[in-house]
PDB file of C-alpha atoms in Angstrom:
ATOM      1  CA  MET X   1       0.012   0.286   0.179  1.00 48.00           C
ATOM      2  CA  SER X   2       2.822   2.488   0.844  1.00 48.00           C
ATOM      3  CA  TRP X   3       4.014   2.571  -2.871  1.00 49.00           C
ATOM      4  CA  ARG X   4       0.415   3.642  -3.827  1.00 50.00           C
ATOM      5  CA  PHE X   5       0.797   6.681  -1.864  1.00 49.00           C
ATOM      6  CA  SER X   6       4.406   7.402  -2.819  1.00 48.00           C
ATOM      7  CA  ASP X   7       3.358   7.015  -6.540  1.00 49.00           C
ATOM      8  CA  LEU X   8       0.401   9.441  -5.882  1.00 49.00           C
ATOM      9  CA  TRP X   9       2.849  12.086  -4.645  1.00 50.00           C
ATOM     10  CA  ARG X  10       4.979  11.677  -7.702  1.00 49.00           C
ATOM     11  CA  ARG X  11       2.085  11.759 -10.044  1.00 51.00           C
ATOM     12  CA  SER X  12       1.022  15.402  -8.396  1.00 52.00           C
ATOM     13  CA  PRO X  13       0.105  17.771 -11.012  1.00 54.00           C
ATOM     14  CA  TYR X  14       2.052  20.754  -9.115  1.00 55.00           C
ATOM     15  CA  PRO X  15       5.688  20.976  -9.493  1.00 54.00           C
ATOM     16  CA  ALA X  16       7.502  19.759  -6.369  1.00 53.00           C
ATOM     17  CA  ALA X  17       8.914  22.475  -4.141  1.00 54.00           C
ATOM     18  CA  LYS X  18      10.788  21.900  -0.932  1.00 57.00           C
ATOM     19  CA  ALA X  19       8.631  23.320   2.060  1.00 59.00           C
ATOM     20  CA  THR X  20       9.882  26.312   3.976  1.00 68.00           C
ATOM     21  CA  PRO X  21       8.220  26.786   7.320  1.00 70.00           C
ATOM     22  CA  PRO X  22       7.619  30.430   7.767  1.00 69.00           C
ATOM     23  CA  HIS X  23       9.220  32.557  10.200  1.00 70.00           C
ATOM     24  CA  ILE X  24       6.728  33.853  12.878  1.00 70.00           C
ATOM     25  CA  SER X  25       8.130  36.729  15.722  1.00 69.00           C
ATOM     26  CA  ASP X  26       5.963  38.617  18.575  1.00 66.00           C
ATOM     27  CA  SER X  27       5.580  41.346  16.315  1.00 63.00           C
ATOM     28  CA  ASP X  28       3.243  39.460  14.268  1.00 64.00           C
ATOM     29  CA  TYR X  29       0.742  39.137  17.048  1.00 65.00           C
ATOM     30  CA  THR X  30      -1.547  42.064  18.228  1.00 64.00           C
ATOM     31  CA  TYR X  31      -2.651  41.885  22.064  1.00 64.00           C
ATOM     32  CA  LEU X  32      -5.868  43.142  23.122  1.00 68.00           C
ATOM     33  CA  THR X  33      -6.463  44.691  26.344  1.00 67.00           C
ATOM     34  CA  PRO X  34      -9.867  44.593  28.389  1.00 64.00           C
ATOM     35  CA  GLU X  35     -10.264  48.257  27.354  1.00 62.00           C
ATOM     36  CA  ASP X  36      -9.535  47.504  23.686  1.00 61.00           C
ATOM     37  CA  MET X  37     -12.468  45.102  23.865  1.00 60.00           C
ATOM     38  CA  ALA X  38     -14.689  47.581  25.515  1.00 56.00           C
ATOM     39  CA  ASP X  39     -14.075  50.511  23.604  1.00 55.00           C
ATOM     40  CA  ARG X  40     -13.954  49.230  19.914  1.00 55.00           C
ATOM     41  CA  PRO X  41     -12.185  51.768  17.392  1.00 51.00           C
ATOM     42  CA  SER X  42     -14.333  54.107  15.028  1.00 48.00           C
ATOM     43  CA  GLY X  43     -12.866  52.275  11.818  1.00 47.00           C
ATOM     44  CA  TYR X  44     -14.944  49.136  13.449  1.00 49.00           C
ATOM     45  CA  ALA X  45     -17.282  47.259  10.856  1.00 47.00           C
ATOM     46  CA  GLY X  46     -20.395  46.445  12.589  1.00 48.00           C
ATOM     47  CA  THR X  47     -22.912  44.036  10.788  1.00 48.00           C
ATOM     48  CA  GLY X  48     -26.335  45.096   9.753  1.00 51.00           C
ATOM     49  CA  ALA X  49     -28.434  47.737  11.991  1.00 53.00           C
ATOM     50  CA  GLU X  50     -25.664  47.654  14.878  1.00 61.00           C
ATOM     51  CA  GLU X  51     -23.132  49.604  12.486  1.00 66.00           C
ATOM     52  CA  ASP X  52     -25.707  52.195  12.132  1.00 76.00           C
ATOM     53  CA  GLU X  53     -26.956  52.475  15.654  1.00 88.00           C
ATOM     54  CA  PRO X  54     -26.678  55.812  17.101  1.00 92.00           C
ATOM     55  CA  ASP X  55     -25.094  56.924  20.391  1.00 94.00           C
ATOM     56  CA  THR X  56     -27.718  57.518  22.959  1.00 95.00           C
ATOM     57  CA  LEU X  57     -27.392  59.547  26.188  1.00 96.00           C
ATOM     58  CA  LEU X  58     -30.769  59.498  28.588  1.00 94.00           C
ATOM     59  CA  LEU X  59     -31.554  63.317  29.811  1.00 93.00           C
ATOM     60  CA  LYS X  60     -33.519  63.471  33.149  1.00 86.00           C
ATOM     61  CA  HIS X  61     -35.211  66.718  33.192  1.00 82.00           C
ATOM     62  CA  ARG X  62     -38.016  67.063  36.218  1.00 72.00           C
ATOM     63  CA  LYS X  63     -40.419  63.822  36.036  1.00 73.00           C
ATOM     64  CA  ASN X  64     -39.090  62.985  32.703  1.00 84.00           C
ATOM     65  CA  THR X  65     -36.430  61.067  30.645  1.00 88.00           C
ATOM     66  CA  TYR X  66     -35.547  61.952  27.236  1.00 94.00           C
ATOM     67  CA  ALA X  67     -33.462  59.679  24.774  1.00 95.00           C
ATOM     68  CA  LEU X  68     -31.003  62.208  22.895  1.00 96.00           C
ATOM     69  CA  ASN X  69     -29.606  60.465  19.537  1.00 95.00           C
ATOM     70  CA  PHE X  70     -26.254  61.184  18.501  1.00 95.00           C
ATOM     71  CA  PRO X  71     -24.431  59.757  15.001  1.00 94.00           C
ATOM     72  CA  ALA X  72     -22.732  56.507  15.793  1.00 93.00           C
ATOM     73  CA  TYR X  73     -19.337  56.410  17.540  1.00 93.00           C
ATOM     74  CA  ALA X  74     -19.927  60.219  18.159  1.00 94.00           C
ATOM     75  CA  ILE X  75     -19.199  60.159  22.041  1.00 94.00           C
ATOM     76  CA  ASN X  76     -16.225  57.404  21.611  1.00 92.00           C
ATOM     77  CA  ASP X  77     -14.902  59.192  18.989  1.00 93.00           C
ATOM     78  CA  GLY X  78     -14.686  62.465  20.646  1.00 93.00           C
ATOM     79  CA  ALA X  79     -16.830  64.463  18.309  1.00 95.00           C
ATOM     80  CA  LEU X  80     -19.693  64.887  20.582  1.00 96.00           C
ATOM     81  CA  SER X  81     -19.032  67.944  22.523  1.00 96.00           C
ATOM     82  CA  VAL X  82     -20.731  69.167  26.117  1.00 96.00           C
ATOM     83  CA  GLY X  83     -21.869  72.222  24.171  1.00 96.00           C
ATOM     84  CA  GLU X  84     -23.837  70.049  21.677  1.00 96.00           C
ATOM     85  CA  LEU X  85     -25.290  67.902  24.377  1.00 96.00           C
ATOM     86  CA  ARG X  86     -26.463  71.311  25.887  1.00 96.00           C
ATOM     87  CA  ARG X  87     -27.844  72.579  22.755  1.00 96.00           C
ATOM     88  CA  ARG X  88     -30.109  69.316  22.348  1.00 96.00           C
ATOM     89  CA  ALA X  89     -30.965  69.369  26.241  1.00 95.00           C
ATOM     90  CA  ALA X  90     -32.439  73.069  25.135  1.00 95.00           C
ATOM     91  CA  GLU X  91     -34.337  71.612  22.349  1.00 95.00           C
ATOM     92  CA  VAL X  92     -35.942  69.023  24.147  1.00 94.00           C
ATOM     93  CA  THR X  93     -36.992  71.446  27.677  1.00 93.00           C
ATOM     94  CA  ARG X  94     -37.964  73.966  24.965  1.00 92.00           C
ATOM     95  CA  THR X  95     -35.626  76.531  26.671  1.00 92.00           C
ATOM     96  CA  PRO X  96     -35.026  79.407  24.276  1.00 92.00           C
ATOM     97  CA  ASN X  97     -31.270  80.013  25.267  1.00 92.00           C
ATOM     98  CA  PRO X  98     -28.960  76.919  25.754  1.00 93.00           C
ATOM     99  CA  ALA X  99     -26.982  78.957  28.771  1.00 90.00           C
ATOM    100  CA  ARG X 100     -29.968  78.229  31.023  1.00 87.00           C
ATOM    101  CA  ILE X 101     -29.371  74.692  30.735  1.00 91.00           C
ATOM    102  CA  LYS X 102     -27.334  73.428  33.672  1.00 87.00           C
ATOM    103  CA  LEU X 103     -26.053  69.459  33.169  1.00 91.00           C
ATOM    104  CA  LEU X 104     -24.856  67.307  35.814  1.00 87.00           C
ATOM    105  CA  TYR X 105     -23.090  63.795  35.328  1.00 86.00           C
ATOM    106  CA  LYS X 106     -22.325  62.052  38.359  1.00 79.00           C
ATOM    107  CA  GLY X 107     -22.692  65.118  40.744  1.00 70.00           C
ATOM    108  CA  LYS X 108     -20.202  66.843  38.307  1.00 80.00           C
ATOM    109  CA  LEU X 109     -21.387  70.012  36.785  1.00 82.00           C
ATOM    110  CA  LEU X 110     -20.508  69.976  33.131  1.00 89.00           C
ATOM    111  CA  ASP X 111     -19.957  73.760  32.509  1.00 85.00           C
ATOM    112  CA  ASP X 112     -17.188  73.807  29.367  1.00 91.00           C
ATOM    113  CA  ASP X 113     -18.879  73.491  26.404  1.00 94.00           C
ATOM    114  CA  SER X 114     -15.665  73.070  24.287  1.00 95.00           C
ATOM    115  CA  VAL X 115     -14.911  69.732  26.062  1.00 95.00           C
ATOM    116  CA  PRO X 116     -15.690  66.401  24.792  1.00 95.00           C
ATOM    117  CA  CYS X 117     -18.371  64.015  26.342  1.00 96.00           C
ATOM    118  CA  ARG X 118     -16.056  61.256  26.549  1.00 95.00           C
ATOM    119  CA  THR X 119     -13.566  63.475  28.515  1.00 95.00           C
ATOM    120  CA  GLU X 120     -16.169  63.834  31.150  1.00 93.00           C
ATOM    121  CA  GLY X 121     -16.808  60.116  31.413  1.00 94.00           C
ATOM    122  CA  LEU X 122     -20.176  59.925  29.148  1.00 95.00           C
ATOM    123  CA  LYS X 123     -20.716  56.771  27.262  1.00 93.00           C
ATOM    124  CA  GLN X 124     -23.568  54.731  25.711  1.00 93.00           C
ATOM    125  CA  GLN X 125     -26.754  55.276  27.740  1.00 93.00           C
ATOM    126  CA  SER X 126     -25.218  57.611  30.334  1.00 94.00           C
ATOM    127  CA  GLU X 127     -27.756  59.391  32.392  1.00 90.00           C
ATOM    128  CA  VAL X 128     -27.300  63.240  32.324  1.00 92.00           C
ATOM    129  CA  LEU X 129     -29.412  65.174  35.010  1.00 87.00           C
ATOM    130  CA  CYS X 130     -30.821  68.669  33.586  1.00 89.00           C
ATOM    131  CA  VAL X 131     -31.943  71.714  35.395  1.00 84.00           C
ATOM    132  CA  VAL X 132     -33.139  74.727  33.568  1.00 82.00           C
ATOM    133  CA  SER X 133     -32.204  77.869  35.315  1.00 72.00           C
ATOM    134  CA  GLU X 134     -34.904  80.490  36.038  1.00 61.00           C
ATOM    135  CA  VAL X 135     -31.978  83.430  35.778  1.00 53.00           C
ATOM    136  CA  GLN X 136     -31.383  84.547  32.299  1.00 52.00           C
ATOM    137  CA  PRO X 137     -28.088  85.367  31.380  1.00 49.00           C
ATOM    138  CA  GLY X 138     -27.178  89.202  32.606  1.00 49.00           C
ATOM    139  CA  GLU X 139     -30.090  89.243  35.151  1.00 46.00           C
ATOM    140  CA  SER X 140     -29.759  89.852  38.947  1.00 40.00           C
ATOM    141  CA  THR X 141     -32.849  88.381  39.743  1.00 37.00           C
ATOM    142  CA  PRO X 142     -35.048  85.142  38.638  1.00 38.00           C
ATOM    143  CA  SER X 143     -37.353  85.225  36.001  1.00 36.00           C
ATOM    144  CA  GLU X 144     -40.662  84.831  36.556  1.00 36.00           C
ATOM    145  CA  GLY X 145     -41.567  83.538  33.149  1.00 38.00           C
ATOM    146  CA  SER X 146     -39.187  80.789  33.076  1.00 42.00           C
ATOM    147  CA  GLU X 147     -41.308  78.642  35.413  1.00 41.00           C
ATOM    148  CA  ALA X 148     -44.215  79.029  33.565  1.00 40.00           C
ATOM    149  CA  GLU X 149     -42.141  77.724  30.361  1.00 43.00           C
ATOM    150  CA  ALA X 150     -41.102  74.727  32.443  1.00 43.00           C
ATOM    151  CA  GLU X 151     -44.689  73.874  33.668  1.00 45.00           C
ATOM    152  CA  LYS X 152     -45.763  73.931  29.726  1.00 43.00           C
ATOM    153  CA  ALA X 153     -42.658  71.943  28.524  1.00 43.00           C
ATOM    154  CA  GLU X 154     -43.569  69.356  31.542  1.00 46.00           C
ATOM    155  CA  GLU X 155     -47.117  69.166  30.077  1.00 45.00           C
ATOM    156  CA  ALA X 156     -46.213  68.868  26.398  1.00 45.00           C
ATOM    157  CA  PRO X 157     -45.424  65.336  24.995  1.00 48.00           C
ATOM    158  CA  ARG X 158     -42.257  65.319  22.776  1.00 50.00           C
ATOM    159  CA  PRO X 159     -41.488  62.580  20.355  1.00 43.00           C
ATOM    160  CA  ASP X 160     -38.195  61.313  21.737  1.00 52.00           C
ATOM    161  CA  GLU X 161     -39.471  61.038  25.249  1.00 48.00           C
ATOM    162  CA  VAL X 162     -38.773  57.645  26.988  1.00 51.00           C
ATOM    163  CA  GLN X 163     -40.727  57.825  30.333  1.00 47.00           C
ATOM    164  CA  SER X 164     -43.264  60.545  30.809  1.00 43.00           C
ATOM    165  CA  GLY X 165     -44.558  62.003  34.068  1.00 45.00           C
ATOM    166  CA  GLY X 166     -46.887  64.094  32.483  1.00 44.00           C
ATOM    167  CA  GLU X 167     -49.724  61.870  33.023  1.00 44.00           C
ATOM    168  CA  LYS X 168     -52.837  63.360  34.428  1.00 40.00           C
ATOM    169  CA  ARG X 169     -53.284  60.415  37.083  1.00 42.00           C
ATOM    170  CA  LYS X 170     -51.900  61.501  40.474  1.00 43.00           C
ATOM    171  CA  ARG X 171     -49.727  59.516  42.280  1.00 45.00           C
ATOM    172  CA  ASN X 172     -49.350  58.717  45.964  1.00 48.00           C
ATOM    173  CA  ARG X 173     -45.561  58.256  46.423  1.00 46.00           C
ATOM    174  CA  ASN X 174     -46.154  57.793  50.380  1.00 50.00           C
ATOM    175  CA  ARG X 175     -49.013  55.228  50.425  1.00 49.00           C
ATOM    176  CA  ASN X 176     -46.443  52.675  51.818  1.00 49.00           C
ATOM    177  CA  LYS X 177     -44.889  55.053  54.161  1.00 49.00           C
ATOM    178  CA  LYS X 178     -48.236  55.355  56.833  1.00 47.00           C
ATOM    179  CA  LYS X 179     -47.236  52.450  59.219  1.00 48.00           C
ATOM    180  CA  ASN X 180     -44.596  52.265  61.861  1.00 49.00           C
ATOM    181  CA  LYS X 181     -44.036  56.263  62.001  1.00 49.00           C
ATOM    182  CA  GLY X 182     -41.943  56.607  65.411  1.00 50.00           C
ATOM    183  CA  LYS X 183     -41.675  59.531  67.413  1.00 47.00           C
ATOM    184  CA  GLY X 184     -38.250  60.489  66.258  1.00 48.00           C
ATOM    185  CA  ARG X 185     -39.282  60.440  62.786  1.00 50.00           C
ATOM    186  CA  ASN X 186     -42.423  63.074  63.752  1.00 50.00           C
ATOM    187  CA  LYS X 187     -40.222  65.049  65.468  1.00 46.00           C
ATOM    188  CA  THR X 188     -37.879  65.418  62.286  1.00 46.00           C
ATOM    189  CA  ALA X 189     -40.977  66.122  60.095  1.00 45.00           C
ATOM    190  CA  ASP X 190     -42.198  69.091  62.635  1.00 49.00           C
ATOM    191  CA  THR X 191     -38.988  70.766  63.367  1.00 46.00           C
ATOM    192  CA  ALA X 192     -38.329  70.834  59.316  1.00 44.00           C
ATOM    193  CA  ALA X 193     -41.821  71.790  58.622  1.00 44.00           C
ATOM    194  CA  GLY X 194     -41.899  74.755  60.497  1.00 45.00           C
ATOM    195  CA  ASP X 195     -44.890  76.954  59.708  1.00 44.00           C
ATOM    196  CA  THR X 196     -47.095  74.947  57.566  1.00 40.00           C
ATOM    197  CA  ASP X 197     -49.460  77.548  56.912  1.00 44.00           C
ATOM    198  CA  GLY X 198     -47.004  80.006  55.199  1.00 44.00           C
ATOM    199  CA  LEU X 199     -44.435  79.313  52.077  1.00 46.00           C
ATOM    200  CA  ALA X 200     -41.446  78.686  54.101  1.00 46.00           C
ATOM    201  CA  PRO X 201     -40.078  78.698  57.597  1.00 45.00           C
ATOM    202  CA  PRO X 202     -38.087  82.716  58.326  1.00 44.00           C
ATOM    203  CA  ALA X 203     -34.622  82.419  57.557  1.00 46.00           C
ATOM    204  CA  GLU X 204     -32.088  81.410  60.592  1.00 43.00           C
ATOM    205  CA  PRO X 205     -28.913  83.122  61.739  1.00 41.00           C
ATOM    206  CA  PRO X 206     -25.956  81.674  59.767  1.00 43.00           C
ATOM    207  CA  ARG X 207     -23.784  79.330  61.563  1.00 40.00           C
ATOM    208  CA  PRO X 208     -20.374  80.496  62.030  1.00 37.00           C
ATOM    209  CA  SER X 209     -18.468  77.026  61.741  1.00 37.00           C
ATOM    210  CA  SER X 210     -20.364  76.540  58.343  1.00 37.00           C
ATOM    211  CA  ALA X 211     -19.583  80.072  57.001  1.00 38.00           C
ATOM    212  CA  GLY X 212     -15.944  80.105  58.325  1.00 41.00           C
ATOM    213  CA  ASP X 213     -14.612  76.984  56.830  1.00 46.00           C
ATOM    214  CA  SER X 214     -14.406  77.111  53.395  1.00 51.00           C
ATOM    215  CA  SER X 215     -12.434  74.039  52.681  1.00 56.00           C
ATOM    216  CA  SER X 216     -14.580  71.542  54.235  1.00 72.00           C
ATOM    217  CA  LEU X 217     -17.599  70.442  51.980  1.00 78.00           C
ATOM    218  CA  PRO X 218     -21.106  71.325  52.971  1.00 84.00           C
ATOM    219  CA  ALA X 219     -23.330  69.096  55.091  1.00 86.00           C
ATOM    220  CA  PRO X 220     -25.734  66.996  52.802  1.00 87.00           C
ATOM    221  CA  SER X 221     -29.342  67.691  52.588  1.00 89.00           C
ATOM    222  CA  PRO X 222     -32.313  66.314  54.896  1.00 90.00           C
ATOM    223  CA  ASN X 223     -33.739  62.898  53.749  1.00 90.00           C
ATOM    224  CA  LEU X 224     -36.869  63.616  51.909  1.00 90.00           C
ATOM    225  CA  LYS X 225     -38.001  60.287  52.165  1.00 88.00           C
ATOM    226  CA  VAL X 226     -38.712  60.681  56.229  1.00 92.00           C
ATOM    227  CA  LEU X 227     -41.112  63.708  55.799  1.00 92.00           C
ATOM    228  CA  ARG X 228     -44.604  62.856  55.030  1.00 89.00           C
ATOM    229  CA  THR X 229     -46.134  65.821  52.750  1.00 94.00           C
ATOM    230  CA  PRO X 230     -44.577  67.913  49.935  1.00 93.00           C
ATOM    231  CA  LEU X 231     -45.032  71.205  52.036  1.00 94.00           C
ATOM    232  CA  GLU X 232     -42.854  69.539  54.674  1.00 94.00           C
ATOM    233  CA  GLN X 233     -40.279  68.421  51.897  1.00 94.00           C
ATOM    234  CA  ALA X 234     -39.925  71.596  50.314  1.00 94.00           C
ATOM    235  CA  ASN X 235     -39.427  73.827  53.725  1.00 95.00           C
ATOM    236  CA  ALA X 236     -36.906  71.331  54.948  1.00 95.00           C
ATOM    237  CA  LEU X 237     -35.100  72.184  51.543  1.00 95.00           C
ATOM    238  CA  ILE X 238     -35.430  75.812  52.198  1.00 94.00           C
ATOM    239  CA  THR X 239     -34.341  75.600  55.738  1.00 95.00           C
ATOM    240  CA  TYR X 240     -31.210  73.558  54.814  1.00 95.00           C
ATOM    241  CA  LEU X 241     -30.455  76.131  52.059  1.00 95.00           C
ATOM    242  CA  ARG X 242     -30.954  79.101  54.118  1.00 94.00           C
ATOM    243  CA  THR X 243     -28.734  77.778  57.084  1.00 95.00           C
ATOM    244  CA  GLU X 244     -26.036  75.541  55.591  1.00 94.00           C
ATOM    245  CA  LEU X 245     -25.414  76.878  52.048  1.00 95.00           C
ATOM    246  CA  LEU X 246     -26.600  80.793  51.908  1.00 95.00           C
ATOM    247  CA  PRO X 247     -23.932  81.781  54.551  1.00 95.00           C
ATOM    248  CA  LEU X 248     -21.115  79.723  52.584  1.00 94.00           C
ATOM    249  CA  CYS X 249     -22.580  81.619  49.404  1.00 95.00           C
ATOM    250  CA  GLU X 250     -22.505  85.032  51.199  1.00 95.00           C
ATOM    251  CA  ALA X 251     -19.046  84.588  52.430  1.00 94.00           C
ATOM    252  CA  TYR X 252     -17.841  83.834  48.964  1.00 95.00           C
ATOM    253  CA  VAL X 253     -19.451  86.586  47.396  1.00 95.00           C
ATOM    254  CA  ALA X 254     -18.156  89.142  49.800  1.00 94.00           C
ATOM    255  CA  ASN X 255     -14.502  87.725  49.819  1.00 93.00           C
ATOM    256  CA  PRO X 256     -13.516  85.519  46.980  1.00 92.00           C
ATOM    257  CA  PRO X 257     -10.331  83.553  46.844  1.00 92.00           C
ATOM    258  CA  THR X 258      -7.787  85.728  45.178  1.00 91.00           C
ATOM    259  CA  ASP X 259      -6.127  82.846  43.720  1.00 92.00           C
ATOM    260  CA  ALA X 260      -7.634  81.590  40.510  1.00 90.00           C
ATOM    261  CA  LYS X 261      -7.738  77.846  41.280  1.00 91.00           C
ATOM    262  CA  ALA X 262      -9.221  78.237  44.851  1.00 91.00           C
ATOM    263  CA  ARG X 263     -11.838  80.891  43.559  1.00 91.00           C
ATOM    264  CA  ASP X 264     -12.689  78.448  40.639  1.00 88.00           C
ATOM    265  CA  PHE X 265     -12.540  75.323  43.081  1.00 90.00           C
ATOM    266  CA  GLU X 266     -15.074  76.962  45.874  1.00 92.00           C
ATOM    267  CA  HIS X 267     -17.399  78.346  42.997  1.00 90.00           C
ATOM    268  CA  LYS X 268     -17.832  74.814  41.491  1.00 85.00           C
ATOM    269  CA  LYS X 269     -18.389  73.535  44.896  1.00 89.00           C
ATOM    270  CA  LEU X 270     -21.042  75.838  46.309  1.00 91.00           C
ATOM    271  CA  SER X 271     -22.606  75.648  42.794  1.00 88.00           C
ATOM    272  CA  GLU X 272     -22.711  71.930  42.269  1.00 84.00           C
ATOM    273  CA  THR X 273     -24.009  71.327  45.978  1.00 89.00           C
ATOM    274  CA  ILE X 274     -27.032  73.560  45.351  1.00 90.00           C
ATOM    275  CA  LEU X 275     -27.725  72.163  41.924  1.00 88.00           C
ATOM    276  CA  ALA X 276     -27.337  68.472  43.547  1.00 85.00           C
ATOM    277  CA  GLN X 277     -28.705  69.095  47.012  1.00 90.00           C
ATOM    278  CA  VAL X 278     -31.294  71.507  46.545  1.00 91.00           C
ATOM    279  CA  ILE X 279     -32.533  72.004  42.958  1.00 88.00           C
ATOM    280  CA  LEU X 280     -32.674  68.492  41.745  1.00 84.00           C
ATOM    281  CA  LYS X 281     -34.129  67.285  45.056  1.00 87.00           C
ATOM    282  CA  ALA X 282     -36.983  69.733  44.397  1.00 88.00           C
ATOM    283  CA  ASP X 283     -37.453  68.800  40.974  1.00 82.00           C
ATOM    284  CA  GLY X 284     -38.332  65.439  42.820  1.00 82.00           C
ATOM    285  CA  ILE X 285     -41.140  67.091  44.665  1.00 88.00           C
ATOM    286  CA  GLU X 286     -44.457  66.266  43.748  1.00 88.00           C
ATOM    287  CA  PRO X 287     -47.215  68.730  44.930  1.00 88.00           C
ATOM    288  CA  ASP X 288     -50.027  66.621  43.870  1.00 86.00           C
ATOM    289  CA  GLY X 289     -52.372  69.225  43.765  1.00 89.00           C
ATOM    290  CA  ASP X 290     -51.094  70.948  46.968  1.00 91.00           C
ATOM    291  CA  GLU X 291     -51.011  74.740  45.860  1.00 94.00           C
ATOM    292  CA  ALA X 292     -48.919  75.906  49.004  1.00 94.00           C
ATOM    293  CA  ALA X 293     -46.284  72.819  48.256  1.00 93.00           C
ATOM    294  CA  ARG X 294     -46.265  74.197  44.701  1.00 92.00           C
ATOM    295  CA  ASN X 295     -45.649  77.759  45.732  1.00 94.00           C
ATOM    296  CA  ALA X 296     -43.218  76.679  48.505  1.00 94.00           C
ATOM    297  CA  ARG X 297     -41.203  74.754  45.693  1.00 92.00           C
ATOM    298  CA  LYS X 298     -41.156  77.554  43.382  1.00 91.00           C
ATOM    299  CA  ALA X 299     -39.987  79.942  46.050  1.00 93.00           C
ATOM    300  CA  LEU X 300     -36.922  77.286  46.844  1.00 93.00           C
ATOM    301  CA  VAL X 301     -36.164  77.119  43.563  1.00 89.00           C
ATOM    302  CA  LYS X 302     -35.935  80.582  42.890  1.00 91.00           C
ATOM    303  CA  GLU X 303     -33.867  81.273  45.869  1.00 93.00           C
ATOM    304  CA  ALA X 304     -31.690  78.584  45.083  1.00 92.00           C
ATOM    305  CA  GLN X 305     -31.147  80.065  41.260  1.00 88.00           C
ATOM    306  CA  ALA X 306     -30.429  83.319  42.853  1.00 91.00           C
ATOM    307  CA  ALA X 307     -27.738  82.374  44.948  1.00 93.00           C
ATOM    308  CA  LEU X 308     -26.683  80.431  41.839  1.00 89.00           C
ATOM    309  CA  HIS X 309     -26.469  83.646  39.601  1.00 89.00           C
ATOM    310  CA  SER X 310     -24.406  85.494  42.796  1.00 92.00           C
ATOM    311  CA  LEU X 311     -22.020  82.923  42.561  1.00 92.00           C
ATOM    312  CA  ASP X 312     -21.335  83.256  39.040  1.00 87.00           C
ATOM    313  CA  GLN X 313     -21.164  86.870  38.774  1.00 89.00           C
ATOM    314  CA  ALA X 314     -18.644  86.563  41.630  1.00 91.00           C
ATOM    315  CA  ALA X 315     -16.387  83.878  40.077  1.00 88.00           C
ATOM    316  CA  LYS X 316     -15.980  86.182  37.116  1.00 84.00           C
ATOM    317  CA  GLU X 317     -14.996  89.238  38.964  1.00 77.00           C
TER     318      GLU X 317
END
């Protein structure tokens, strides 16, 4: 049998050639890191609909979540800037001036329009919090009309809305919180509520320890979940704003740090605290038809926006 196989090779139609094994070195291999596998390059060729799938960021404003679509790989390639994201946020919230849009991602204020979103850590399906400032650029007091614009924008449907809180039904968020209310919780609620007949409790004198230490972070805002009514929640935030944050803001405005880096750091620290601890939490308060609670929340947001405006003006000087 062996002669038949050898004969077969002799009759091969291809010319005989001496096979030389290829020389392989380490340079012929490409090693992939976990980052390379997670972030595919812009030249990656996908298949089907995946190749044309847009980049999507989720914008959260009040009780609504909007899906903002951008060209494929715009985030990863660094083509999408914070300024473009701010402009799109102004479109979906129906805000005429994009400068009134405040964007936060993971507690950080996105205030530089020239920075790519990728540099700020944003990626596909990232959630960005949005607050519409009531202070127009160049104004010294909050605008009355912006609240009405926000109410209209909240009620009007939008094509790219993912989740809407503008439905007509009323939700009782506290239906599961009527049991097991101890004396300590009631005491906290009564203290935070103050005068429930008015819009807000009177301002308390500033605390020297809070205002005097500019290097420490402000105390966090109260836990609104332990408070029973929307009015109590709004009044608790007003008390927190006036006792913990406004003294720090007044100290900064009266005597801004002379060092540019220190001035910018203190400005961002106070601004981000007001946005995250007051305004965003105020947006989560649902009056549920309580006119007093609605007015208290409106007064709270205006006072917080006025503080933000004064901080911005002091930082520019």
